[in-house]
Amino acid sequence: MNTKYTNLLASFTFKNGITLNNRVVMAPMTTWSSNDDYTISDEEVEYYKRRVNGVGLVISGCTHVQPNGIGFTHEFAAYDDKFIPSLRKLADAAKSGGAPAILQIFHAGNKALPTLTPDGEVVSSSAVETEATAFAPSVLPRELSHEEIMEVIYAFGETTRRAIEAGFDGVEIHGAHGFLLQNFFSPFFNRREDEWGGTLENRLRFPLAVIQEMKNVIKNHAKSPFIFGYRISPEEQGGYGMEDTYELIDRLVEQDLDYIHASLDDVSSKPRGIEDGKTRLELIVEHVNGRVPVMAAGSMVTADEVASALDKGLSLAAVGHTLIMNPDWVEKVQNGKETEIKTTIKTSQVDDLMLPEKLWGIIQASGPWFNIED
């Protein structure tokens, strides 16, 4: 092993006592690969088993807490107890390499797919039209009522209970990427005039209520230490910026979470409108100031890129695309073979990579996401 990678291979212990063998995390990635009934497919099981042997922690792709919260086609579900056997199948696969496994849970909010939601109805914090994305059409969502908000909060707690019963070692709230938690935090998408919107304090009310509900469930149902994290997007196009993000971070720190997960387009990216100065990652780490572990994801492919991010004060580095291309990424670094880390996918190696058919189709159609070679 090259000694300059000592930091990424060092162990890490959460305050609850759970210890990771290293600082490399399998990032949460949607695989578009569930069965038609939203249960885990055998292909997805093999996909995880192929990638979990070296990493210190595994975070699953997102799963929706209500039927109207689905954000991707063939996204595995967790909104009913009937999905517990499916979730257990995923937990077993994710933990098969010896690392703890976390279930990422969310509600897609105004990014839900109307073709897959009950009655084609999409809901959000307010009735503000969205822009079309590669995965979701433009929609005008319906504003959630107070009673429905309380139902969503309860659903997050129930899905947390299912994660515990299925054998996961923790949960992560996906509060990033413009999904429902961010819909409420956003001054652009949240135009409410009740206690759930308006001021920053009110816009924080829903995320904090979800956290409190989940904490109560963990306290009442988890029989051993259980990890609880929260994923954020540091800025929103047309919405909040870094100052509001600092407020969100401060409130999350007060919740005594195990970590905050910053989802970045690139760990070297800088706040919008700023060409000189510190990166978003550096600003977040500086603001947190050791009060809570910080995890980040953001275009880290090589061992040097991961080591550099950790050197900037990051606690844990979440790698995604590079694990798709290099299922044995950590083993290569451990064995001094970091130069063999691939930055492209060769079509001749797809079978060895254990990529589910639907995921491979998305990758082929994704344009700049991956470099593909024949």
mmCIF file of C-alpha atoms in Angstrom:
data_model
loop_
_atom_site.group_PDB
_atom_site.id
_atom_site.type_symbol
_atom_site.label_atom_id
_atom_site.label_comp_id
_atom_site.label_asym_id
_atom_site.label_seq_id
_atom_site.Cartn_x
_atom_site.Cartn_y
_atom_site.Cartn_z
ATOM 1 C CA MET A 1 0.000 0.000 0.000
ATOM 2 C CA ASN A 2 1.196 3.494 -0.851
ATOM 3 C CA THR A 3 1.573 5.393 2.431
ATOM 4 C CA LYS A 4 -0.028 8.530 0.976
ATOM 5 C CA TYR A 5 -3.353 6.685 1.142
ATOM 6 C CA THR A 6 -3.108 5.908 4.845
ATOM 7 C CA ASN A 7 -5.870 8.405 5.602
ATOM 8 C CA LEU A 8 -8.502 6.758 3.405
ATOM 9 C CA LEU A 9 -7.711 3.296 4.766
ATOM 10 C CA ALA A 10 -7.769 4.435 8.411
ATOM 11 C CA SER A 11 -10.619 3.194 10.591
ATOM 12 C CA PHE A 12 -13.433 5.487 11.703
ATOM 13 C CA THR A 13 -15.704 5.177 14.746
ATOM 14 C CA PHE A 14 -19.102 6.869 15.092
ATOM 15 C CA LYS A 15 -20.090 8.284 18.462
ATOM 16 C CA ASN A 16 -22.451 5.332 18.922
ATOM 17 C CA GLY A 17 -19.491 2.960 18.831
ATOM 18 C CA ILE A 18 -19.937 1.493 15.350
ATOM 19 C CA THR A 19 -16.493 1.261 13.741
ATOM 20 C CA LEU A 20 -15.742 1.293 10.019
ATOM 21 C CA ASN A 21 -12.650 -0.422 8.644
ATOM 22 C CA ASN A 22 -11.862 2.568 6.409
ATOM 23 C CA ARG A 23 -13.156 5.971 5.300
ATOM 24 C CA VAL A 24 -14.454 4.867 1.878
ATOM 25 C CA VAL A 25 -18.242 4.688 1.555
ATOM 26 C CA MET A 26 -20.272 3.103 -1.221
ATOM 27 C CA ALA A 27 -22.355 6.091 -2.240
ATOM 28 C CA PRO A 28 -26.128 5.768 -2.577
ATOM 29 C CA MET A 29 -26.880 5.177 -6.248
ATOM 30 C CA THR A 30 -30.161 4.423 -7.951
ATOM 31 C CA THR A 31 -29.928 1.306 -10.102
ATOM 32 C CA TRP A 32 -33.381 1.368 -11.796
ATOM 33 C CA SER A 33 -33.337 -2.401 -11.209
ATOM 34 C CA SER A 34 -36.179 -3.524 -8.962
ATOM 35 C CA ASN A 35 -38.675 -6.156 -9.973
ATOM 36 C CA ASP A 36 -41.945 -4.876 -11.424
ATOM 37 C CA ASP A 37 -43.527 -5.142 -7.961
ATOM 38 C CA TYR A 38 -40.789 -2.868 -6.510
ATOM 39 C CA THR A 39 -39.030 -5.680 -4.646
ATOM 40 C CA ILE A 40 -35.278 -6.166 -4.840
ATOM 41 C CA SER A 41 -34.235 -8.100 -7.933
ATOM 42 C CA ASP A 42 -31.592 -10.826 -8.019
ATOM 43 C CA GLU A 43 -29.588 -8.630 -10.405
ATOM 44 C CA GLU A 44 -29.462 -5.844 -7.827
ATOM 45 C CA VAL A 45 -28.398 -8.292 -5.121
ATOM 46 C CA GLU A 46 -25.462 -9.419 -7.256
ATOM 47 C CA TYR A 47 -24.604 -5.794 -8.067
ATOM 48 C CA TYR A 48 -24.210 -5.034 -4.354
ATOM 49 C CA LYS A 49 -22.363 -8.242 -3.523
ATOM 50 C CA ARG A 50 -19.821 -7.409 -6.234
ATOM 51 C CA ARG A 51 -19.007 -4.038 -4.645
ATOM 52 C CA VAL A 52 -19.172 -4.297 -0.851
ATOM 53 C CA ASN A 53 -16.095 -6.332 0.033
ATOM 54 C CA GLY A 54 -13.631 -3.492 0.493
ATOM 55 C CA VAL A 55 -15.605 -0.403 1.508
ATOM 56 C CA GLY A 56 -16.004 0.753 5.095
ATOM 57 C CA LEU A 57 -19.717 1.564 4.816
ATOM 58 C CA VAL A 58 -22.517 0.836 2.335
ATOM 59 C CA ILE A 59 -25.419 3.210 1.631
ATOM 60 C CA SER A 60 -28.218 1.843 -0.519
ATOM 61 C CA GLY A 61 -29.950 3.653 -3.317
ATOM 62 C CA CYS A 62 -33.027 5.583 -2.235
ATOM 63 C CA THR A 63 -36.366 3.975 -1.417
ATOM 64 C CA HIS A 64 -39.697 5.810 -1.214
ATOM 65 C CA VAL A 65 -41.694 6.004 2.028
ATOM 66 C CA GLN A 66 -45.095 6.445 0.340
ATOM 67 C CA PRO A 67 -46.492 5.204 -2.990
ATOM 68 C CA ASN A 68 -46.585 8.787 -4.327
ATOM 69 C CA GLY A 69 -42.932 9.337 -3.425
ATOM 70 C CA ILE A 70 -41.320 7.231 -6.166
ATOM 71 C CA GLY A 71 -38.635 9.146 -8.059
ATOM 72 C CA PHE A 72 -37.236 6.589 -10.504
ATOM 73 C CA THR A 73 -38.555 3.743 -12.594
ATOM 74 C CA HIS A 74 -37.908 0.315 -11.025
ATOM 75 C CA GLU A 75 -37.014 1.869 -7.674
ATOM 76 C CA PHE A 76 -37.358 -0.624 -4.828
ATOM 77 C CA ALA A 77 -40.011 0.298 -2.268
ATOM 78 C CA ALA A 78 -40.258 0.364 1.535
ATOM 79 C CA TYR A 79 -43.635 1.974 2.183
ATOM 80 C CA ASP A 80 -45.377 -1.161 3.458
ATOM 81 C CA ASP A 81 -44.515 -4.087 5.729
ATOM 82 C CA LYS A 82 -44.923 -6.389 2.735
ATOM 83 C CA PHE A 83 -41.567 -5.067 1.524
ATOM 84 C CA ILE A 84 -39.641 -6.136 4.641
ATOM 85 C CA PRO A 85 -38.531 -9.482 3.109
ATOM 86 C CA SER A 86 -37.271 -7.573 0.072
ATOM 87 C CA LEU A 87 -35.445 -5.081 2.285
ATOM 88 C CA ARG A 88 -33.930 -7.950 4.273
ATOM 89 C CA LYS A 89 -32.656 -9.434 1.023
ATOM 90 C CA LEU A 90 -30.967 -6.106 0.216
ATOM 91 C CA ALA A 91 -29.565 -5.706 3.735
ATOM 92 C CA ASP A 92 -28.023 -9.169 3.595
ATOM 93 C CA ALA A 93 -26.395 -8.396 0.242
ATOM 94 C CA ALA A 94 -25.163 -4.967 1.341
ATOM 95 C CA LYS A 95 -23.654 -6.407 4.538
ATOM 96 C CA SER A 96 -22.132 -9.457 2.845
ATOM 97 C CA GLY A 97 -18.710 -7.807 2.659
ATOM 98 C CA GLY A 98 -18.575 -7.189 6.401
ATOM 99 C CA ALA A 99 -19.286 -3.444 6.349
ATOM 100 C CA PRO A 100 -22.329 -1.862 8.029
ATOM 101 C CA ALA A 101 -25.183 -1.038 5.648
ATOM 102 C CA ILE A 102 -27.477 2.012 5.650
ATOM 103 C CA LEU A 103 -30.873 2.312 3.967
ATOM 104 C CA GLN A 104 -31.390 5.668 2.271
ATOM 105 C CA ILE A 105 -35.025 6.775 2.502
ATOM 106 C CA PHE A 106 -36.842 9.636 0.823
ATOM 107 C CA HIS A 107 -39.969 11.024 -0.762
ATOM 108 C CA ALA A 108 -39.376 12.377 -4.269
ATOM 109 C CA GLY A 109 -41.784 15.278 -3.770
ATOM 110 C CA ASN A 110 -42.180 17.331 -6.927
ATOM 111 C CA LYS A 111 -39.745 15.023 -8.722
ATOM 112 C CA ALA A 112 -42.008 12.002 -8.340
ATOM 113 C CA LEU A 113 -43.045 10.266 -11.544
ATOM 114 C CA PRO A 114 -46.730 10.932 -12.326
ATOM 115 C CA THR A 115 -46.899 7.763 -14.431
ATOM 116 C CA LEU A 116 -46.134 5.737 -11.285
ATOM 117 C CA THR A 117 -47.920 7.695 -8.550
ATOM 118 C CA PRO A 118 -51.519 6.942 -7.489
ATOM 119 C CA ASP A 119 -53.931 8.782 -9.826
ATOM 120 C CA GLY A 120 -50.909 10.418 -11.464
ATOM 121 C CA GLU A 121 -50.811 12.997 -8.679
ATOM 122 C CA VAL A 122 -47.519 14.573 -7.618
ATOM 123 C CA VAL A 123 -47.320 16.412 -4.283
ATOM 124 C CA SER A 124 -44.926 18.951 -2.830
ATOM 125 C CA SER A 125 -44.627 21.739 -0.280
ATOM 126 C CA SER A 126 -46.430 24.121 -2.645
ATOM 127 C CA ALA A 127 -48.007 24.137 -6.095
ATOM 128 C CA VAL A 128 -44.959 25.421 -7.967
ATOM 129 C CA GLU A 129 -44.302 24.054 -11.445
ATOM 130 C CA THR A 130 -41.048 22.154 -11.927
ATOM 131 C CA GLU A 131 -38.663 22.035 -14.849
ATOM 132 C CA ALA A 132 -38.301 18.774 -16.726
ATOM 133 C CA THR A 133 -35.210 16.677 -15.987
ATOM 134 C CA ALA A 134 -33.652 13.629 -17.590
ATOM 135 C CA PHE A 135 -35.690 11.465 -15.205
ATOM 136 C CA ALA A 136 -38.893 13.412 -14.524
ATOM 137 C CA PRO A 137 -41.253 15.547 -16.620
ATOM 138 C CA SER A 138 -42.318 19.085 -15.795
ATOM 139 C CA VAL A 139 -45.248 18.915 -13.375
ATOM 140 C CA LEU A 140 -47.466 21.213 -11.350
ATOM 141 C CA PRO A 141 -47.639 19.397 -7.999
ATOM 142 C CA ARG A 142 -50.465 19.654 -5.511
ATOM 143 C CA GLU A 143 -49.699 21.332 -2.186
ATOM 144 C CA LEU A 144 -49.783 18.919 0.731
ATOM 145 C CA SER A 145 -52.331 19.615 3.448
ATOM 146 C CA HIS A 146 -51.324 19.768 7.103
ATOM 147 C CA GLU A 147 -52.861 16.331 7.670
ATOM 148 C CA GLU A 148 -50.944 14.880 4.729
ATOM 149 C CA ILE A 149 -47.697 16.377 6.016
ATOM 150 C CA MET A 150 -48.254 14.565 9.302
ATOM 151 C CA GLU A 151 -48.839 11.337 7.348
ATOM 152 C CA VAL A 152 -45.545 11.773 5.486
ATOM 153 C CA ILE A 153 -43.701 12.337 8.758
ATOM 154 C CA TYR A 154 -45.226 9.154 10.156
ATOM 155 C CA ALA A 155 -44.280 7.286 6.953
ATOM 156 C CA PHE A 156 -40.609 8.206 7.417
ATOM 157 C CA GLY A 157 -40.782 6.725 10.897
ATOM 158 C CA GLU A 158 -42.476 3.554 9.686
ATOM 159 C CA THR A 159 -39.859 3.059 6.975
ATOM 160 C CA THR A 160 -37.168 3.494 9.620
ATOM 161 C CA ARG A 161 -38.823 0.714 11.628
ATOM 162 C CA ARG A 162 -38.787 -1.513 8.551
ATOM 163 C CA ALA A 163 -35.084 -0.790 8.031
ATOM 164 C CA ILE A 164 -34.418 -1.923 11.602
ATOM 165 C CA GLU A 165 -36.501 -5.070 11.186
ATOM 166 C CA ALA A 166 -34.801 -5.857 7.877
ATOM 167 C CA GLY A 167 -31.362 -5.800 9.504
ATOM 168 C CA PHE A 168 -29.872 -2.531 8.317
ATOM 169 C CA ASP A 169 -27.342 -0.790 10.542
ATOM 170 C CA GLY A 170 -28.693 2.687 9.929
ATOM 171 C CA VAL A 171 -30.771 5.031 7.811
ATOM 172 C CA GLU A 172 -29.997 8.140 5.818
ATOM 173 C CA ILE A 173 -32.587 10.791 4.976
ATOM 174 C CA HIS A 174 -32.201 11.950 1.390
ATOM 175 C CA GLY A 175 -32.794 15.643 1.920
ATOM 176 C CA ALA A 176 -30.974 16.669 -1.251
ATOM 177 C CA HIS A 177 -31.445 16.757 -5.038
ATOM 178 C CA GLY A 178 -34.706 18.679 -4.967
ATOM 179 C CA PHE A 179 -36.782 15.948 -3.335
ATOM 180 C CA LEU A 180 -39.532 16.550 -0.754
ATOM 181 C CA LEU A 181 -37.345 17.473 2.236
ATOM 182 C CA GLN A 182 -35.602 20.052 0.070
ATOM 183 C CA ASN A 183 -38.952 21.194 -1.394
ATOM 184 C CA PHE A 184 -39.899 22.321 2.101
ATOM 185 C CA PHE A 185 -36.526 23.890 2.890
ATOM 186 C CA SER A 186 -36.445 25.747 -0.434
ATOM 187 C CA PRO A 187 -37.660 29.379 -0.472
ATOM 188 C CA PHE A 188 -38.376 28.880 -4.183
ATOM 189 C CA PHE A 189 -40.582 25.792 -3.960
ATOM 190 C CA ASN A 190 -42.075 26.447 -0.529
ATOM 191 C CA ARG A 191 -44.553 29.327 -0.866
ATOM 192 C CA ARG A 192 -46.727 28.262 2.079
ATOM 193 C CA GLU A 193 -48.169 30.764 4.546
ATOM 194 C CA ASP A 194 -48.823 28.353 7.417
ATOM 195 C CA GLU A 195 -46.435 26.957 10.009
ATOM 196 C CA TRP A 196 -44.737 24.810 7.340
ATOM 197 C CA GLY A 197 -43.489 27.689 5.194
ATOM 198 C CA GLY A 198 -42.446 31.316 4.898
ATOM 199 C CA THR A 199 -39.654 32.028 7.375
ATOM 200 C CA LEU A 200 -36.492 29.946 7.492
ATOM 201 C CA GLU A 201 -37.652 28.590 10.838
ATOM 202 C CA ASN A 202 -40.908 27.398 9.299
ATOM 203 C CA ARG A 203 -39.206 25.956 6.237
ATOM 204 C CA LEU A 204 -37.029 23.897 8.573
ATOM 205 C CA ARG A 205 -40.034 22.608 10.508
ATOM 206 C CA PHE A 206 -40.812 19.658 8.228
ATOM 207 C CA PRO A 207 -37.238 18.271 7.964
ATOM 208 C CA LEU A 208 -36.802 18.584 11.729
ATOM 209 C CA ALA A 209 -40.150 16.896 12.406
ATOM 210 C CA VAL A 210 -39.135 13.991 10.157
ATOM 211 C CA ILE A 211 -35.847 13.671 12.038
ATOM 212 C CA GLN A 212 -37.594 13.694 15.422
ATOM 213 C CA GLU A 213 -40.064 11.018 14.325
ATOM 214 C CA MET A 214 -37.251 8.806 13.084
ATOM 215 C CA LYS A 215 -35.237 9.344 16.265
ATOM 216 C CA ASN A 216 -38.217 8.219 18.314
ATOM 217 C CA VAL A 217 -38.592 5.077 16.211
ATOM 218 C CA ILE A 218 -34.888 4.277 16.516
ATOM 219 C CA LYS A 219 -35.064 4.722 20.294
ATOM 220 C CA ASN A 220 -38.081 2.439 20.555
ATOM 221 C CA HIS A 221 -37.125 -0.279 18.073
ATOM 222 C CA ALA A 222 -33.351 -0.485 17.577
ATOM 223 C CA LYS A 223 -31.789 -3.051 19.907
ATOM 224 C CA SER A 224 -28.200 -2.119 19.059
ATOM 225 C CA PRO A 225 -26.348 1.031 17.933
ATOM 226 C CA PHE A 226 -27.986 2.435 14.804
ATOM 227 C CA ILE A 227 -26.506 5.047 12.445
ATOM 228 C CA PHE A 228 -28.593 8.092 11.459
ATOM 229 C CA GLY A 229 -27.413 10.476 8.732
ATOM 230 C CA TYR A 230 -28.860 13.287 6.607
ATOM 231 C CA ARG A 231 -27.942 14.147 3.013
ATOM 232 C CA ILE A 232 -28.017 17.768 1.832
ATOM 233 C CA SER A 233 -27.482 19.732 -1.360
ATOM 234 C CA PRO A 234 -25.431 22.802 -0.356
ATOM 235 C CA GLU A 235 -27.088 25.110 -2.884
ATOM 236 C CA GLU A 236 -30.230 25.189 -5.015
ATOM 237 C CA GLN A 237 -30.454 26.758 -8.458
ATOM 238 C CA GLY A 238 -32.828 29.702 -8.112
ATOM 239 C CA GLY A 239 -33.296 28.956 -4.434
ATOM 240 C CA TYR A 240 -31.127 28.950 -1.326
ATOM 241 C CA GLY A 241 -27.371 29.481 -1.144
ATOM 242 C CA MET A 242 -24.576 28.742 1.295
ATOM 243 C CA GLU A 243 -25.902 31.025 4.068
ATOM 244 C CA ASP A 244 -29.143 29.060 4.341
ATOM 245 C CA THR A 245 -27.097 25.856 4.105
ATOM 246 C CA TYR A 246 -25.105 26.935 7.155
ATOM 247 C CA GLU A 247 -28.387 27.409 9.050
ATOM 248 C CA LEU A 248 -29.544 23.955 7.973
ATOM 249 C CA ILE A 249 -26.243 22.444 9.080
ATOM 250 C CA ASP A 250 -26.462 24.154 12.464
ATOM 251 C CA ARG A 251 -29.939 22.761 13.045
ATOM 252 C CA LEU A 252 -28.852 19.290 11.938
ATOM 253 C CA VAL A 253 -25.909 19.446 14.338
ATOM 254 C CA GLU A 254 -28.377 20.187 17.141
ATOM 255 C CA GLN A 255 -30.223 16.967 16.262
ATOM 256 C CA ASP A 256 -27.184 14.930 17.327
ATOM 257 C CA LEU A 257 -27.007 13.016 14.050
ATOM 258 C CA ASP A 258 -24.177 10.601 13.320
ATOM 259 C CA TYR A 259 -23.130 12.425 10.153
ATOM 260 C CA ILE A 260 -24.102 15.019 7.547
ATOM 261 C CA HIS A 261 -23.691 13.951 3.929
ATOM 262 C CA ALA A 262 -22.989 16.738 1.410
ATOM 263 C CA SER A 263 -23.934 15.809 -2.147
ATOM 264 C CA LEU A 264 -21.666 17.800 -4.449
ATOM 265 C CA ASP A 265 -21.397 17.770 -8.219
ATOM 266 C CA ASP A 266 -17.645 17.814 -7.629
ATOM 267 C CA VAL A 267 -15.680 18.088 -4.372
ATOM 268 C CA SER A 268 -13.632 20.827 -6.040
ATOM 269 C CA SER A 269 -16.678 22.929 -7.006
ATOM 270 C CA LYS A 270 -17.127 26.405 -5.584
ATOM 271 C CA PRO A 271 -20.262 28.290 -4.527
ATOM 272 C CA ARG A 272 -22.176 29.820 -7.428
ATOM 273 C CA GLY A 273 -20.911 33.179 -8.562
ATOM 274 C CA ILE A 274 -17.523 32.670 -6.913
ATOM 275 C CA GLU A 275 -14.441 31.844 -8.971
ATOM 276 C CA ASP A 276 -11.803 32.471 -6.334
ATOM 277 C CA GLY A 277 -11.753 31.278 -2.761
ATOM 278 C CA LYS A 278 -12.686 28.092 -0.992
ATOM 279 C CA THR A 279 -14.652 25.159 -2.340
ATOM 280 C CA ARG A 280 -18.079 24.179 -1.035
ATOM 281 C CA LEU A 281 -16.449 21.206 0.669
ATOM 282 C CA GLU A 282 -13.909 23.391 2.457
ATOM 283 C CA LEU A 283 -16.596 25.865 3.532
ATOM 284 C CA ILE A 284 -18.829 23.111 4.905
ATOM 285 C CA VAL A 285 -16.005 21.439 6.816
ATOM 286 C CA GLU A 286 -14.946 24.827 8.167
ATOM 287 C CA HIS A 287 -18.474 25.693 9.278
ATOM 288 C CA VAL A 288 -19.084 22.312 10.904
ATOM 289 C CA ASN A 289 -15.796 22.708 12.760
ATOM 290 C CA GLY A 290 -15.720 19.153 14.071
ATOM 291 C CA ARG A 291 -19.216 19.251 15.590
ATOM 292 C CA VAL A 292 -20.400 16.281 13.515
ATOM 293 C CA PRO A 293 -18.698 13.927 11.036
ATOM 294 C CA VAL A 294 -18.996 15.141 7.447
ATOM 295 C CA MET A 295 -19.351 12.790 4.499
ATOM 296 C CA ALA A 296 -19.263 14.037 0.919
ATOM 297 C CA ALA A 297 -19.780 12.659 -2.560
ATOM 298 C CA GLY A 298 -18.663 14.438 -5.690
ATOM 299 C CA SER A 299 -16.812 13.042 -8.693
ATOM 300 C CA MET A 300 -14.035 11.354 -6.746
ATOM 301 C CA VAL A 301 -12.657 8.641 -9.016
ATOM 302 C CA THR A 302 -9.003 8.122 -8.159
ATOM 303 C CA ALA A 303 -7.305 7.348 -4.853
ATOM 304 C CA ASP A 304 -5.548 10.719 -5.020
ATOM 305 C CA GLU A 305 -8.883 12.538 -5.275
ATOM 306 C CA VAL A 306 -10.299 10.702 -2.262
ATOM 307 C CA ALA A 307 -7.132 11.227 -0.216
ATOM 308 C CA SER A 308 -7.129 14.935 -1.084
ATOM 309 C CA ALA A 309 -10.745 15.374 0.055
ATOM 310 C CA LEU A 310 -10.013 13.629 3.346
ATOM 311 C CA ASP A 311 -6.964 15.845 3.829
ATOM 312 C CA LYS A 312 -9.306 18.851 3.697
ATOM 313 C CA GLY A 313 -11.043 17.642 6.849
ATOM 314 C CA LEU A 314 -13.674 15.325 5.392
ATOM 315 C CA SER A 315 -14.525 12.407 7.696
ATOM 316 C CA LEU A 316 -15.831 9.968 5.081
ATOM 317 C CA ALA A 317 -15.631 9.903 1.280
ATOM 318 C CA ALA A 318 -18.589 8.488 -0.673
ATOM 319 C CA VAL A 319 -17.615 7.071 -4.060
ATOM 320 C CA GLY A 320 -20.194 6.073 -6.628
ATOM 321 C CA HIS A 321 -19.391 6.023 -10.315
ATOM 322 C CA THR A 322 -15.871 4.766 -9.726
ATOM 323 C CA LEU A 323 -17.264 1.766 -7.809
ATOM 324 C CA ILE A 324 -19.486 0.975 -10.773
ATOM 325 C CA MET A 325 -16.374 0.872 -12.956
ATOM 326 C CA ASN A 326 -14.119 -0.605 -10.246
ATOM 327 C CA PRO A 327 -16.021 -2.945 -7.889
ATOM 328 C CA ASP A 328 -12.706 -3.771 -6.192
ATOM 329 C CA TRP A 329 -11.620 -0.115 -5.867
ATOM 330 C CA VAL A 330 -10.570 -0.378 -2.214
ATOM 331 C CA GLU A 331 -8.694 -3.641 -2.737
ATOM 332 C CA LYS A 332 -6.701 -2.042 -5.549
ATOM 333 C CA VAL A 333 -5.637 0.791 -3.238
ATOM 334 C CA GLN A 334 -4.849 -1.602 -0.387
ATOM 335 C CA ASN A 335 -2.666 -3.734 -2.657
ATOM 336 C CA GLY A 336 -0.735 -0.841 -4.201
ATOM 337 C CA LYS A 337 -2.537 -1.214 -7.529
ATOM 338 C CA GLU A 338 -4.196 2.198 -7.583
ATOM 339 C CA THR A 339 -2.848 2.812 -11.096
ATOM 340 C CA GLU A 340 -5.179 0.041 -12.282
ATOM 341 C CA ILE A 341 -8.277 2.009 -11.284
ATOM 342 C CA LYS A 342 -10.325 2.388 -14.462
ATOM 343 C CA THR A 343 -11.964 5.606 -15.591
ATOM 344 C CA THR A 344 -13.957 4.008 -18.410
ATOM 345 C CA ILE A 345 -16.357 1.105 -18.834
ATOM 346 C CA LYS A 346 -15.458 -1.417 -21.503
ATOM 347 C CA THR A 347 -18.474 -3.124 -23.007
ATOM 348 C CA SER A 348 -16.560 -6.398 -22.973
ATOM 349 C CA GLN A 349 -16.334 -6.201 -19.163
ATOM 350 C CA VAL A 350 -19.993 -5.449 -18.381
ATOM 351 C CA ASP A 351 -20.751 -9.057 -17.395
ATOM 352 C CA ASP A 352 -17.866 -9.069 -14.916
ATOM 353 C CA LEU A 353 -19.079 -5.766 -13.441
ATOM 354 C CA MET A 354 -22.428 -7.378 -12.554
ATOM 355 C CA LEU A 355 -24.399 -4.401 -13.863
ATOM 356 C CA PRO A 356 -28.156 -4.945 -13.901
ATOM 357 C CA GLU A 357 -29.559 -4.758 -17.413
ATOM 358 C CA LYS A 358 -31.667 -1.666 -16.731
ATOM 359 C CA LEU A 359 -28.739 0.150 -15.100
ATOM 360 C CA TRP A 360 -26.509 -0.643 -18.060
ATOM 361 C CA GLY A 361 -29.170 0.787 -20.353
ATOM 362 C CA ILE A 362 -29.271 4.023 -18.339
ATOM 363 C CA ILE A 363 -25.461 4.258 -18.404
ATOM 364 C CA GLN A 364 -25.391 3.831 -22.170
ATOM 365 C CA ALA A 365 -27.954 6.610 -22.559
ATOM 366 C CA SER A 366 -26.410 8.915 -19.955
ATOM 367 C CA GLY A 367 -24.022 10.791 -22.200
ATOM 368 C CA PRO A 368 -21.344 12.502 -20.048
ATOM 369 C CA TRP A 369 -21.811 10.395 -16.908
ATOM 370 C CA PHE A 370 -19.486 7.617 -18.054
ATOM 371 C CA ASN A 371 -16.833 7.066 -20.678
ATOM 372 C CA ILE A 372 -17.645 3.852 -22.517
ATOM 373 C CA GLU A 373 -15.219 1.927 -24.691
ATOM 374 C CA ASP A 374 -15.911 -1.017 -26.976
#
